[in-house]
mmCIF file of C-alpha atoms in Angstrom:
data_model
loop_
_atom_site.group_PDB
_atom_site.id
_atom_site.type_symbol
_atom_site.label_atom_id
_atom_site.label_comp_id
_atom_site.label_asym_id
_atom_site.label_seq_id
_atom_site.Cartn_x
_atom_site.Cartn_y
_atom_site.Cartn_z
ATOM 1 C CA MET A 271 21.456 -18.561 -13.978
ATOM 2 C CA GLU A 272 17.840 -19.454 -13.230
ATOM 3 C CA LYS A 273 15.387 -16.853 -12.083
ATOM 4 C CA GLY A 274 11.758 -17.001 -11.045
ATOM 5 C CA ILE A 275 9.029 -15.115 -9.270
ATOM 6 C CA GLY A 276 5.942 -16.451 -7.550
ATOM 7 C CA ARG A 277 3.853 -16.700 -4.431
ATOM 8 C CA LYS A 278 4.282 -19.006 -1.494
ATOM 9 C CA ILE A 279 1.444 -18.817 1.018
ATOM 10 C CA ASP A 280 1.561 -21.294 3.899
ATOM 11 C CA LYS A 281 -1.555 -21.296 6.088
ATOM 12 C CA ARG A 282 0.435 -22.747 8.983
ATOM 13 C CA ARG A 283 2.683 -19.713 9.094
ATOM 14 C CA LYS A 284 1.923 -16.428 10.774
ATOM 15 C CA TYR A 285 2.838 -14.289 7.755
ATOM 16 C CA ASP A 286 2.075 -14.447 4.042
ATOM 17 C CA GLN A 287 5.112 -15.026 1.837
ATOM 18 C CA ILE A 288 6.031 -14.101 -1.733
ATOM 19 C CA LEU A 289 9.058 -15.550 -3.489
ATOM 20 C CA VAL A 290 10.404 -12.582 -5.445
ATOM 21 C CA ASP A 291 13.485 -14.202 -6.941
ATOM 22 C CA VAL A 292 15.402 -17.470 -6.923
ATOM 23 C CA ALA A 293 18.696 -17.911 -8.750
ATOM 24 C CA ARG A 294 21.485 -20.458 -9.006
ATOM 25 C CA VAL A 295 24.812 -18.933 -8.042
ATOM 26 C CA THR A 296 28.319 -20.270 -8.508
ATOM 27 C CA ARG A 297 31.269 -20.000 -6.167
ATOM 28 C CA VAL A 298 34.798 -20.984 -7.194
ATOM 29 C CA VAL A 299 36.650 -22.950 -4.495
ATOM 30 C CA ALA A 300 39.903 -24.877 -4.381
ATOM 31 C CA GLY A 301 38.242 -28.098 -5.522
ATOM 32 C CA GLY A 302 36.334 -26.458 -8.375
ATOM 33 C CA ARG A 303 32.968 -24.770 -8.659
ATOM 34 C CA ARG A 304 30.324 -24.882 -5.972
ATOM 35 C CA PHE A 305 26.697 -24.415 -6.997
ATOM 36 C CA ARG A 306 24.136 -23.036 -4.572
ATOM 37 C CA PHE A 307 20.747 -21.349 -4.712
ATOM 38 C CA ARG A 308 19.837 -17.825 -3.599
ATOM 39 C CA ALA A 309 16.256 -16.925 -2.634
ATOM 40 C CA THR A 310 14.714 -13.508 -2.055
ATOM 41 C CA MET A 311 11.572 -13.578 0.088
ATOM 42 C CA VAL A 312 9.110 -10.888 1.160
ATOM 43 C CA ILE A 313 6.788 -11.601 4.083
ATOM 44 C CA GLY A 314 4.048 -9.581 5.751
ATOM 45 C CA ASP A 315 0.822 -9.724 7.737
ATOM 46 C CA ARG A 316 -1.097 -7.345 5.420
ATOM 47 C CA LYS A 317 -1.785 -5.221 8.501
ATOM 48 C CA GLY A 318 1.206 -2.882 8.450
ATOM 49 C CA LYS A 319 4.174 -5.225 9.027
ATOM 50 C CA VAL A 320 6.539 -6.335 6.265
ATOM 51 C CA GLY A 321 10.097 -7.576 5.844
ATOM 52 C CA MET A 322 12.486 -9.075 3.292
ATOM 53 C CA GLY A 323 15.251 -11.647 3.450
ATOM 54 C CA VAL A 324 17.936 -12.931 1.070
ATOM 55 C CA ALA A 325 19.708 -16.217 1.774
ATOM 56 C CA LYS A 326 21.619 -19.022 0.065
ATOM 57 C CA GLY A 327 21.269 -22.765 0.448
ATOM 58 C CA ALA A 328 22.294 -26.087 -1.053
ATOM 59 C CA ASP A 329 18.811 -26.373 -2.566
ATOM 60 C CA VAL A 330 15.857 -24.086 -3.212
ATOM 61 C CA THR A 331 13.911 -25.254 -0.154
ATOM 62 C CA SER A 332 16.720 -24.542 2.291
ATOM 63 C CA ALA A 333 17.418 -21.160 0.658
ATOM 64 C CA ILE A 334 13.758 -20.147 1.006
ATOM 65 C CA SER A 335 13.619 -21.307 4.625
ATOM 66 C CA LYS A 336 16.701 -19.269 5.539
ATOM 67 C CA ALA A 337 15.403 -16.216 3.672
ATOM 68 C CA VAL A 338 12.087 -16.363 5.547
ATOM 69 C CA LYS A 339 13.870 -16.484 8.908
ATOM 70 C CA LYS A 340 15.946 -13.441 7.956
ATOM 71 C CA ALA A 341 12.833 -11.602 6.795
ATOM 72 C CA GLU A 342 11.086 -12.280 10.118
ATOM 73 C CA LYS A 343 14.001 -10.705 11.992
ATOM 74 C CA GLN A 344 13.954 -7.618 9.750
ATOM 75 C CA MET A 345 10.216 -6.897 9.865
ATOM 76 C CA PHE A 346 9.088 -3.351 10.604
ATOM 77 C CA ARG A 347 5.888 -1.326 10.888
ATOM 78 C CA VAL A 348 4.815 0.709 7.824
ATOM 79 C CA SER A 349 3.111 4.078 8.275
ATOM 80 C CA ILE A 350 -0.318 3.678 6.652
ATOM 81 C CA ILE A 351 -3.219 6.136 6.735
ATOM 82 C CA ALA A 352 -6.609 5.503 5.091
ATOM 83 C CA GLY A 353 -5.184 2.517 3.187
ATOM 84 C CA THR A 354 -2.333 4.463 1.579
ATOM 85 C CA ILE A 355 0.963 6.112 2.530
ATOM 86 C CA PRO A 356 0.831 9.513 4.275
ATOM 87 C CA HIS A 357 3.090 11.341 1.806
ATOM 88 C CA GLU A 358 5.191 10.963 -1.346
ATOM 89 C CA VAL A 359 8.655 9.440 -1.126
ATOM 90 C CA ASN A 360 11.531 9.078 -3.613
ATOM 91 C CA LEU A 361 14.491 6.853 -2.786
ATOM 92 C CA HIS A 362 17.641 5.825 -4.658
ATOM 93 C CA TYR A 363 19.453 2.592 -3.825
ATOM 94 C CA SER A 364 22.299 0.955 -5.780
ATOM 95 C CA GLY A 365 21.170 2.128 -9.213
ATOM 96 C CA ALA A 366 17.453 1.674 -8.525
ATOM 97 C CA THR A 367 15.133 4.630 -7.925
ATOM 98 C CA VAL A 368 11.630 4.106 -6.574
ATOM 99 C CA PHE A 369 8.819 6.668 -6.488
ATOM 100 C CA LEU A 370 5.846 6.067 -4.192
ATOM 101 C CA LYS A 371 2.795 8.325 -4.124
ATOM 102 C CA PRO A 372 -0.468 8.224 -2.109
ATOM 103 C CA ALA A 373 -3.615 7.295 -4.022
ATOM 104 C CA SER A 374 -7.328 7.784 -3.428
ATOM 105 C CA PRO A 375 -9.635 4.895 -2.422
ATOM 106 C CA GLY A 376 -10.459 2.600 -5.322
ATOM 107 C CA THR A 377 -7.180 3.189 -7.160
ATOM 108 C CA GLY A 378 -5.632 -0.096 -6.092
ATOM 109 C CA ILE A 379 -1.951 -1.011 -6.167
ATOM 110 C CA ILE A 380 -0.293 0.431 -9.266
ATOM 111 C CA ALA A 381 3.010 -1.432 -9.060
ATOM 112 C CA GLY A 382 4.712 -4.519 -10.373
ATOM 113 C CA GLY A 383 7.396 -7.055 -9.554
ATOM 114 C CA GLY A 384 9.178 -6.730 -6.238
ATOM 115 C CA VAL A 385 7.606 -3.351 -5.514
ATOM 116 C CA ARG A 386 4.125 -4.851 -5.656
ATOM 117 C CA ALA A 387 5.131 -7.752 -3.413
ATOM 118 C CA VAL A 388 6.360 -5.406 -0.672
ATOM 119 C CA VAL A 389 3.423 -3.005 -0.938
ATOM 120 C CA GLU A 390 0.810 -5.762 -1.064
ATOM 121 C CA LEU A 391 2.084 -7.695 1.956
ATOM 122 C CA SER A 392 2.486 -4.502 3.988
ATOM 123 C CA GLY A 393 -1.268 -3.936 3.826
ATOM 124 C CA ILE A 394 -1.355 -0.853 1.596
ATOM 125 C CA LYS A 395 -4.537 -0.848 -0.512
ATOM 126 C CA ASN A 396 -4.055 2.174 -2.772
ATOM 127 C CA ILE A 397 -0.736 3.506 -4.071
ATOM 128 C CA LEU A 398 0.988 4.778 -7.212
ATOM 129 C CA SER A 399 4.578 3.754 -7.924
ATOM 130 C CA LYS A 400 7.304 3.981 -10.522
ATOM 131 C CA MET A 401 10.668 2.223 -10.705
ATOM 132 C CA LEU A 402 13.594 3.637 -12.670
ATOM 133 C CA GLY A 403 17.164 2.544 -13.236
ATOM 134 C CA SER A 404 18.267 -0.944 -12.248
ATOM 135 C CA SER A 405 16.086 -3.924 -13.152
ATOM 136 C CA ASN A 406 17.698 -6.052 -10.443
ATOM 137 C CA LYS A 407 14.851 -7.527 -8.384
ATOM 138 C CA ILE A 408 16.799 -7.526 -5.121
ATOM 139 C CA ASN A 409 17.750 -3.859 -5.502
ATOM 140 C CA ASN A 410 14.150 -2.962 -6.357
ATOM 141 C CA VAL A 411 12.820 -4.728 -3.270
ATOM 142 C CA ARG A 412 15.429 -3.155 -1.008
ATOM 143 C CA ALA A 413 14.747 0.299 -2.444
ATOM 144 C CA THR A 414 11.031 -0.162 -1.738
ATOM 145 C CA ILE A 415 11.720 -1.401 1.791
ATOM 146 C CA LEU A 416 13.947 1.609 2.524
ATOM 147 C CA ALA A 417 11.353 3.962 1.029
ATOM 148 C CA LEU A 418 8.633 2.583 3.313
ATOM 149 C CA ARG A 419 10.992 2.754 6.295
ATOM 150 C CA SER A 420 11.575 6.450 5.618
ATOM 151 C CA LEU A 421 7.866 7.308 5.858
ATOM 152 C CA LYS A 422 6.869 9.490 8.771
ATOM 153 C CA THR A 423 3.929 8.539 10.957
ATOM 154 C CA PRO A 424 0.670 10.533 10.704
ATOM 155 C CA ASP A 425 1.242 11.895 14.215
ATOM 156 C CA GLU A 426 4.726 13.150 13.287
ATOM 157 C CA ILE A 427 3.439 14.879 10.163
ATOM 158 C CA ALA A 428 0.505 16.418 12.018
ATOM 159 C CA LYS A 429 2.854 17.768 14.680
ATOM 160 C CA MET A 430 5.189 19.265 12.061
ATOM 161 C CA ARG A 431 2.343 20.995 10.217
ATOM 162 C CA GLY A 432 0.310 21.935 13.257
ATOM 163 C CA LYS A 433 -2.775 20.081 12.045
ATOM 164 C CA ASN A 434 -4.972 17.196 13.053
ATOM 165 C CA VAL A 435 -4.368 13.739 11.588
ATOM 166 C CA SER A 436 -7.711 13.901 9.748
ATOM 167 C CA GLU A 437 -6.510 17.009 7.895
ATOM 168 C CA LEU A 438 -3.315 15.479 6.516
ATOM 169 C CA SER A 439 -4.706 13.857 3.393
ATOM 170 C CA PRO A 440 -7.599 14.671 1.086
ATOM 171 C CA PHE A 441 -8.481 10.972 1.297
ATOM 172 C CA VAL A 442 -9.235 11.252 5.027
ATOM 173 C CA ARG A 443 -12.436 13.150 5.512
ATOM 174 C CA VAL A 444 -14.567 13.386 8.607
ATOM 175 C CA GLU A 445 -18.190 13.503 7.573
ATOM 176 C CA LYS A 446 -20.629 15.171 9.962
ATOM 177 C CA LYS A 447 -24.251 14.148 10.002
ATOM 178 C CA LYS A 448 -26.689 16.974 9.489
ATOM 179 C CA ASN A 449 -30.209 17.067 10.903
ATOM 180 C CA ILE A 450 -32.495 17.520 7.939
ATOM 181 C CA ARG A 451 -35.924 18.817 8.857
ATOM 182 C CA PRO A 452 -38.847 18.959 6.449
ATOM 183 C CA ASN A 453 -39.611 22.404 5.097
ATOM 184 C CA LEU A 454 -43.113 22.664 6.462
ATOM 185 C CA LYS A 455 -43.343 26.363 5.719
ATOM 186 C CA GLY A 456 -42.529 25.786 2.081
ATOM 187 C CA LYS A 457 -45.144 23.080 1.742
ATOM 188 C CA LYS A 458 -47.753 25.147 3.560
ATOM 189 C CA GLY A 459 -46.971 28.180 1.420
ATOM 190 C CA THR A 460 -47.308 26.100 -1.723
ATOM 191 C CA LYS A 461 -50.671 24.775 -0.604
ATOM 192 C CA ASP A 462 -51.934 28.279 0.259
ATOM 193 C CA LYS A 463 -50.727 29.548 -3.100
ATOM 194 C CA LYS A 464 -52.652 26.808 -4.898
ATOM 195 C CA ASN A 465 -55.804 27.604 -2.898
ATOM 196 C CA LYS A 466 -55.402 31.304 -3.698
ATOM 197 C CA VAL A 467 -55.059 30.614 -7.424
ATOM 198 C CA SER A 468 -58.088 28.322 -7.428
ATOM 199 C CA GLY A 469 -60.109 30.994 -5.579
ATOM 200 C CA GLU A 470 -59.226 33.614 -8.172
ATOM 201 C CA LYS A 471 -60.335 31.265 -10.956
ATOM 202 C CA ASP A 472 -63.711 30.748 -9.242
ATOM 203 C CA LYS A 473 -64.222 34.520 -8.997
ATOM 204 C CA ASN A 474 -63.389 35.010 -12.645
ATOM 205 C CA SER A 475 -65.780 32.266 -13.667
ATOM 206 C CA ASN A 476 -68.606 33.918 -11.700
#
């Protein structure tokens, strides 16, 4: 069985693509064994939409093409706030367990393999992740996809907690500009104090 992982970015296409896994599979038929290829693709626009597809073909090219078409049909919108996810999520799928946690600006994407492919193409900029259990790339990608699908939108969370969207995460802060006026009284007082001290010195000298 042959496996590989890499990137496939076609400027003519609407979405960026990452080839997560390609493997040669065997099927036993009446006439003997039949060899085909299976490709696992993740696509996204890096602006909140992502999807995955798994397909088989007589060669690698046809398998990738079919997988991309399936991924386009299964694309969905990811809930993203301030470049990260709105809340923590843990999800178990077929022996694979994925943990996703929001991260502050500048953290980057702390993930690898299929998890990183999904998170990166979805448009998330900062996130912490951990994968336990199965090392199967397809299961890891599907677990990540399901975890992102289970995220609630910022509006839904705000409604549940009775807060504004800006109050949901410590990474979302509304800064108010303050009018800073010069402390004229302080400066004037300092000047008067200096004059008073100098006057006392003159008296003492006389």
